[in-house]
mmCIF file with all atom_site columns, C-alpha atoms in Angstrom:
data_model
loop_
_atom_site.group_PDB
_atom_site.id
_atom_site.type_symbol
_atom_site.label_atom_id
_atom_site.label_alt_id
_atom_site.label_comp_id
_atom_site.label_asym_id
_atom_site.label_entity_id
_atom_site.label_seq_id
_atom_site.pdbx_PDB_ins_code
_atom_site.Cartn_x
_atom_site.Cartn_y
_atom_site.Cartn_z
_atom_site.occupancy
_atom_site.B_iso_or_equiv
_atom_site.pdbx_formal_charge
_atom_site.auth_seq_id
_atom_site.auth_comp_id
_atom_site.auth_asym_id
_atom_site.auth_atom_id
_atom_site.pdbx_PDB_model_num
ATOM 1  C CA . UNK A 1 1  ? 134.080 119.149 46.224  1.00 0.00 ? 192 UNK A CA 1
ATOM 2  C CA . UNK A 1 2  ? 136.589 116.292 46.769  1.00 0.00 ? 193 UNK A CA 1
ATOM 3  C CA . UNK A 1 3  ? 138.947 118.653 48.327  1.00 0.00 ? 194 UNK A CA 1
ATOM 4  C CA . UNK A 1 4  ? 136.684 119.547 51.034  1.00 0.00 ? 195 UNK A CA 1
ATOM 5  C CA . UNK A 1 5  ? 135.844 116.169 52.138  1.00 0.00 ? 196 UNK A CA 1
ATOM 6  C CA . UNK A 1 6  ? 139.859 115.221 51.988  1.00 0.00 ? 197 UNK A CA 1
ATOM 7  C CA . UNK A 1 7  ? 140.237 118.291 54.211  1.00 0.00 ? 198 UNK A CA 1
ATOM 8  C CA . UNK A 1 8  ? 137.636 117.501 56.683  1.00 0.00 ? 199 UNK A CA 1
ATOM 9  C CA . UNK A 1 9  ? 139.098 114.005 56.764  1.00 0.00 ? 200 UNK A CA 1
ATOM 10 C CA . UNK A 1 10 ? 142.525 115.246 57.502  1.00 0.00 ? 201 UNK A CA 1
ATOM 11 C CA . UNK A 1 11 ? 141.098 117.531 60.299  1.00 0.00 ? 202 UNK A CA 1
ATOM 12 C CA . UNK A 1 12 ? 139.432 114.781 61.907  1.00 0.00 ? 203 UNK A CA 1
ATOM 13 C CA . UNK A 1 13 ? 142.322 112.488 61.756  1.00 0.00 ? 204 UNK A CA 1
ATOM 14 C CA . UNK A 1 14 ? 144.654 114.996 63.323  1.00 0.00 ? 205 UNK A CA 1
ATOM 15 C CA . UNK A 1 15 ? 142.778 115.331 66.455  1.00 0.00 ? 206 UNK A CA 1
ATOM 16 C CA . UNK A 1 16 ? 144.627 114.254 69.313  1.00 0.00 ? 207 UNK A CA 1
ATOM 17 C CA . UNK A 1 17 ? 142.988 112.277 71.866  1.00 0.00 ? 208 UNK A CA 1
ATOM 18 C CA . UNK A 1 18 ? 143.317 113.536 75.559  1.00 0.00 ? 209 UNK A CA 1
ATOM 19 C CA . UNK A 1 19 ? 145.139 111.614 78.099  1.00 0.00 ? 210 UNK A CA 1
ATOM 20 C CA . UNK A 1 20 ? 143.707 111.044 81.475  1.00 0.00 ? 211 UNK A CA 1
ATOM 21 C CA . UNK A 1 21 ? 145.963 112.710 84.125  1.00 0.00 ? 212 UNK A CA 1
ATOM 22 C CA . UNK A 1 22 ? 143.550 112.150 87.092  1.00 0.00 ? 213 UNK A CA 1
ATOM 23 C CA . UNK A 1 23 ? 143.848 108.887 89.013  1.00 0.00 ? 214 UNK A CA 1
ATOM 24 C CA . UNK A 1 24 ? 140.487 107.245 88.871  1.00 0.00 ? 215 UNK A CA 1
ATOM 25 C CA . UNK A 1 25 ? 140.792 105.820 92.389  1.00 0.00 ? 216 UNK A CA 1
ATOM 26 C CA . UNK A 1 26 ? 140.671 109.680 93.625  1.00 0.00 ? 217 UNK A CA 1
ATOM 27 C CA . UNK A 1 27 ? 137.335 110.617 91.841  1.00 0.00 ? 218 UNK A CA 1
ATOM 28 C CA . UNK A 1 28 ? 135.087 107.712 93.017  1.00 0.00 ? 219 UNK A CA 1
ATOM 29 C CA . UNK A 1 29 ? 132.631 108.418 95.581  1.00 0.00 ? 220 UNK A CA 1
ATOM 30 C CA . UNK A 1 30 ? 133.557 105.233 97.765  1.00 0.00 ? 221 UNK A CA 1
ATOM 31 C CA . UNK A 1 31 ? 131.316 104.074 100.728 1.00 0.00 ? 222 UNK A CA 1
ATOM 32 C CA . UNK A 1 32 ? 130.804 107.531 101.909 1.00 0.00 ? 223 UNK A CA 1
ATOM 33 C CA . UNK A 1 33 ? 129.121 108.651 98.564  1.00 0.00 ? 224 UNK A CA 1
ATOM 34 C CA . UNK A 1 34 ? 126.970 105.457 98.444  1.00 0.00 ? 225 UNK A CA 1
ATOM 35 C CA . UNK A 1 35 ? 125.800 105.891 102.009 1.00 0.00 ? 226 UNK A CA 1
ATOM 36 C CA . UNK A 1 36 ? 124.986 109.644 101.168 1.00 0.00 ? 227 UNK A CA 1
ATOM 37 C CA . UNK A 1 37 ? 122.988 108.592 98.194  1.00 0.00 ? 228 UNK A CA 1
ATOM 38 C CA . UNK A 1 38 ? 121.234 105.860 100.033 1.00 0.00 ? 229 UNK A CA 1
ATOM 39 C CA . UNK A 1 39 ? 120.147 108.439 102.854 1.00 0.00 ? 230 UNK A CA 1
ATOM 40 C CA . UNK A 1 40 ? 118.806 110.709 100.410 1.00 0.00 ? 231 UNK A CA 1
ATOM 41 C CA . UNK A 1 41 ? 116.739 107.910 98.575  1.00 0.00 ? 232 UNK A CA 1
ATOM 42 C CA . UNK A 1 42 ? 115.379 106.703 101.940 1.00 0.00 ? 233 UNK A CA 1
ATOM 43 C CA . UNK A 1 43 ? 114.473 110.447 102.898 1.00 0.00 ? 234 UNK A CA 1
ATOM 44 C CA . UNK A 1 44 ? 112.673 111.033 99.699  1.00 0.00 ? 235 UNK A CA 1
ATOM 45 C CA . UNK A 1 45 ? 110.714 107.810 99.947  1.00 0.00 ? 236 UNK A CA 1
ATOM 46 C CA . UNK A 1 46 ? 109.769 108.659 103.339 1.00 0.00 ? 237 UNK A CA 1
ATOM 47 C CA . UNK A 1 47 ? 108.797 112.311 102.277 1.00 0.00 ? 238 UNK A CA 1
ATOM 48 C CA . UNK A 1 48 ? 106.594 111.117 99.517  1.00 0.00 ? 239 UNK A CA 1
ATOM 49 C CA . UNK A 1 49 ? 104.859 108.451 101.710 1.00 0.00 ? 240 UNK A CA 1
ATOM 50 C CA . UNK A 1 50 ? 103.940 111.198 104.168 1.00 0.00 ? 241 UNK A CA 1
ATOM 51 C CA . UNK A 1 51 ? 102.764 113.350 101.480 1.00 0.00 ? 242 UNK A CA 1
ATOM 52 C CA . UNK A 1 52 ? 100.403 110.702 99.931  1.00 0.00 ? 243 UNK A CA 1
ATOM 53 C CA . UNK A 1 53 ? 99.078  110.044 103.451 1.00 0.00 ? 244 UNK A CA 1
ATOM 54 C CA . UNK A 1 54 ? 98.257  113.793 104.013 1.00 0.00 ? 245 UNK A CA 1
ATOM 55 C CA . UNK A 1 55 ? 96.626  114.120 100.772 1.00 0.00 ? 246 UNK A CA 1
ATOM 56 C CA . UNK A 1 56 ? 94.748  110.971 101.245 1.00 0.00 ? 247 UNK A CA 1
ATOM 57 C CA . UNK A 1 57 ? 93.521  112.292 104.637 1.00 0.00 ? 248 UNK A CA 1
ATOM 58 C CA . UNK A 1 58 ? 92.631  115.576 103.089 1.00 0.00 ? 249 UNK A CA 1
ATOM 59 C CA . UNK A 1 59 ? 90.435  114.046 100.483 1.00 0.00 ? 250 UNK A CA 1
ATOM 60 C CA . UNK A 1 60 ? 88.682  111.932 103.050 1.00 0.00 ? 251 UNK A CA 1
ATOM 61 C CA . UNK A 1 61 ? 87.885  114.724 105.133 1.00 0.00 ? 252 UNK A CA 1
ATOM 62 C CA . UNK A 1 62 ? 86.495  116.553 102.101 1.00 0.00 ? 253 UNK A CA 1
ATOM 63 C CA . UNK A 1 63 ? 84.309  113.723 101.307 1.00 0.00 ? 254 UNK A CA 1
ATOM 64 C CA . UNK A 1 64 ? 83.136  113.717 104.710 1.00 0.00 ? 255 UNK A CA 1
ATOM 65 C CA . UNK A 1 65 ? 82.419  117.503 104.816 1.00 0.00 ? 256 UNK A CA 1
ATOM 66 C CA . UNK A 1 66 ? 80.441  117.098 101.605 1.00 0.00 ? 257 UNK A CA 1
ATOM 67 C CA . UNK A 1 67 ? 78.348  114.274 102.927 1.00 0.00 ? 258 UNK A CA 1
ATOM 68 C CA . UNK A 1 68 ? 77.732  116.274 106.220 1.00 0.00 ? 259 UNK A CA 1
ATOM 69 C CA . UNK A 1 69 ? 76.773  119.386 104.341 1.00 0.00 ? 260 UNK A CA 1
ATOM 70 C CA . UNK A 1 70 ? 74.320  117.205 101.872 1.00 0.00 ? 261 UNK A CA 1
ATOM 71 C CA . UNK A 1 71 ? 72.884  115.733 104.863 1.00 0.00 ? 262 UNK A CA 1
ATOM 72 C CA . UNK A 1 72 ? 72.550  119.228 106.563 1.00 0.00 ? 263 UNK A CA 1
ATOM 73 C CA . UNK A 1 73 ? 70.822  120.554 103.309 1.00 0.00 ? 264 UNK A CA 1
ATOM 74 C CA . UNK A 1 74 ? 68.448  117.592 103.303 1.00 0.00 ? 265 UNK A CA 1
ATOM 75 C CA . UNK A 1 75 ? 67.403  117.644 106.686 1.00 0.00 ? 266 UNK A CA 1
ATOM 76 C CA . UNK A 1 76 ? 65.097  120.477 106.360 1.00 0.00 ? 267 UNK A CA 1
ATOM 77 C CA . UNK A 1 77 ? 66.261  123.167 108.837 1.00 0.00 ? 268 UNK A CA 1
ATOM 78 C CA . UNK A 1 78 ? 64.441  126.529 108.629 1.00 0.00 ? 269 UNK A CA 1
ATOM 79 C CA . UNK A 1 79 ? 66.787  128.980 109.819 1.00 0.00 ? 270 UNK A CA 1
ATOM 80 C CA . UNK A 1 80 ? 70.523  129.534 109.748 1.00 0.00 ? 271 UNK A CA 1
ATOM 81 C CA . UNK A 1 81 ? 71.045  129.136 113.603 1.00 0.00 ? 272 UNK A CA 1
ATOM 82 C CA . UNK A 1 82 ? 71.756  125.478 113.318 1.00 0.00 ? 273 UNK A CA 1
ATOM 83 C CA . UNK A 1 83 ? 68.998  124.450 115.344 1.00 0.00 ? 274 UNK A CA 1
ATOM 84 C CA . UNK A 1 84 ? 66.486  121.819 114.063 1.00 0.00 ? 275 UNK A CA 1
ATOM 85 C CA . UNK A 1 85 ? 62.963  122.811 113.395 1.00 0.00 ? 276 UNK A CA 1
ATOM 86 C CA . UNK A 1 86 ? 60.311  122.208 116.251 1.00 0.00 ? 277 UNK A CA 1
ATOM 87 C CA . UNK A 1 87 ? 57.382  119.945 115.083 1.00 0.00 ? 278 UNK A CA 1
#
């Protein structure tokens, strides 16, 4: 058992570390990358804001529609033509 552990330790110790061959200055995003990410973030924020506004507007319209339907049902209309009953 000791020989397996020794063999694993020897294999781990003999693994070479990779050397960096790329200049780190060439792979950074720089100001253009920052501007692109800032533009995307702003676009996402504006789209979410617009979506929430539209969902809220739809929800309010549904509530008003339900209230109008409830008033219509409670007003006692006799026929389906939409005219109020005569008294």
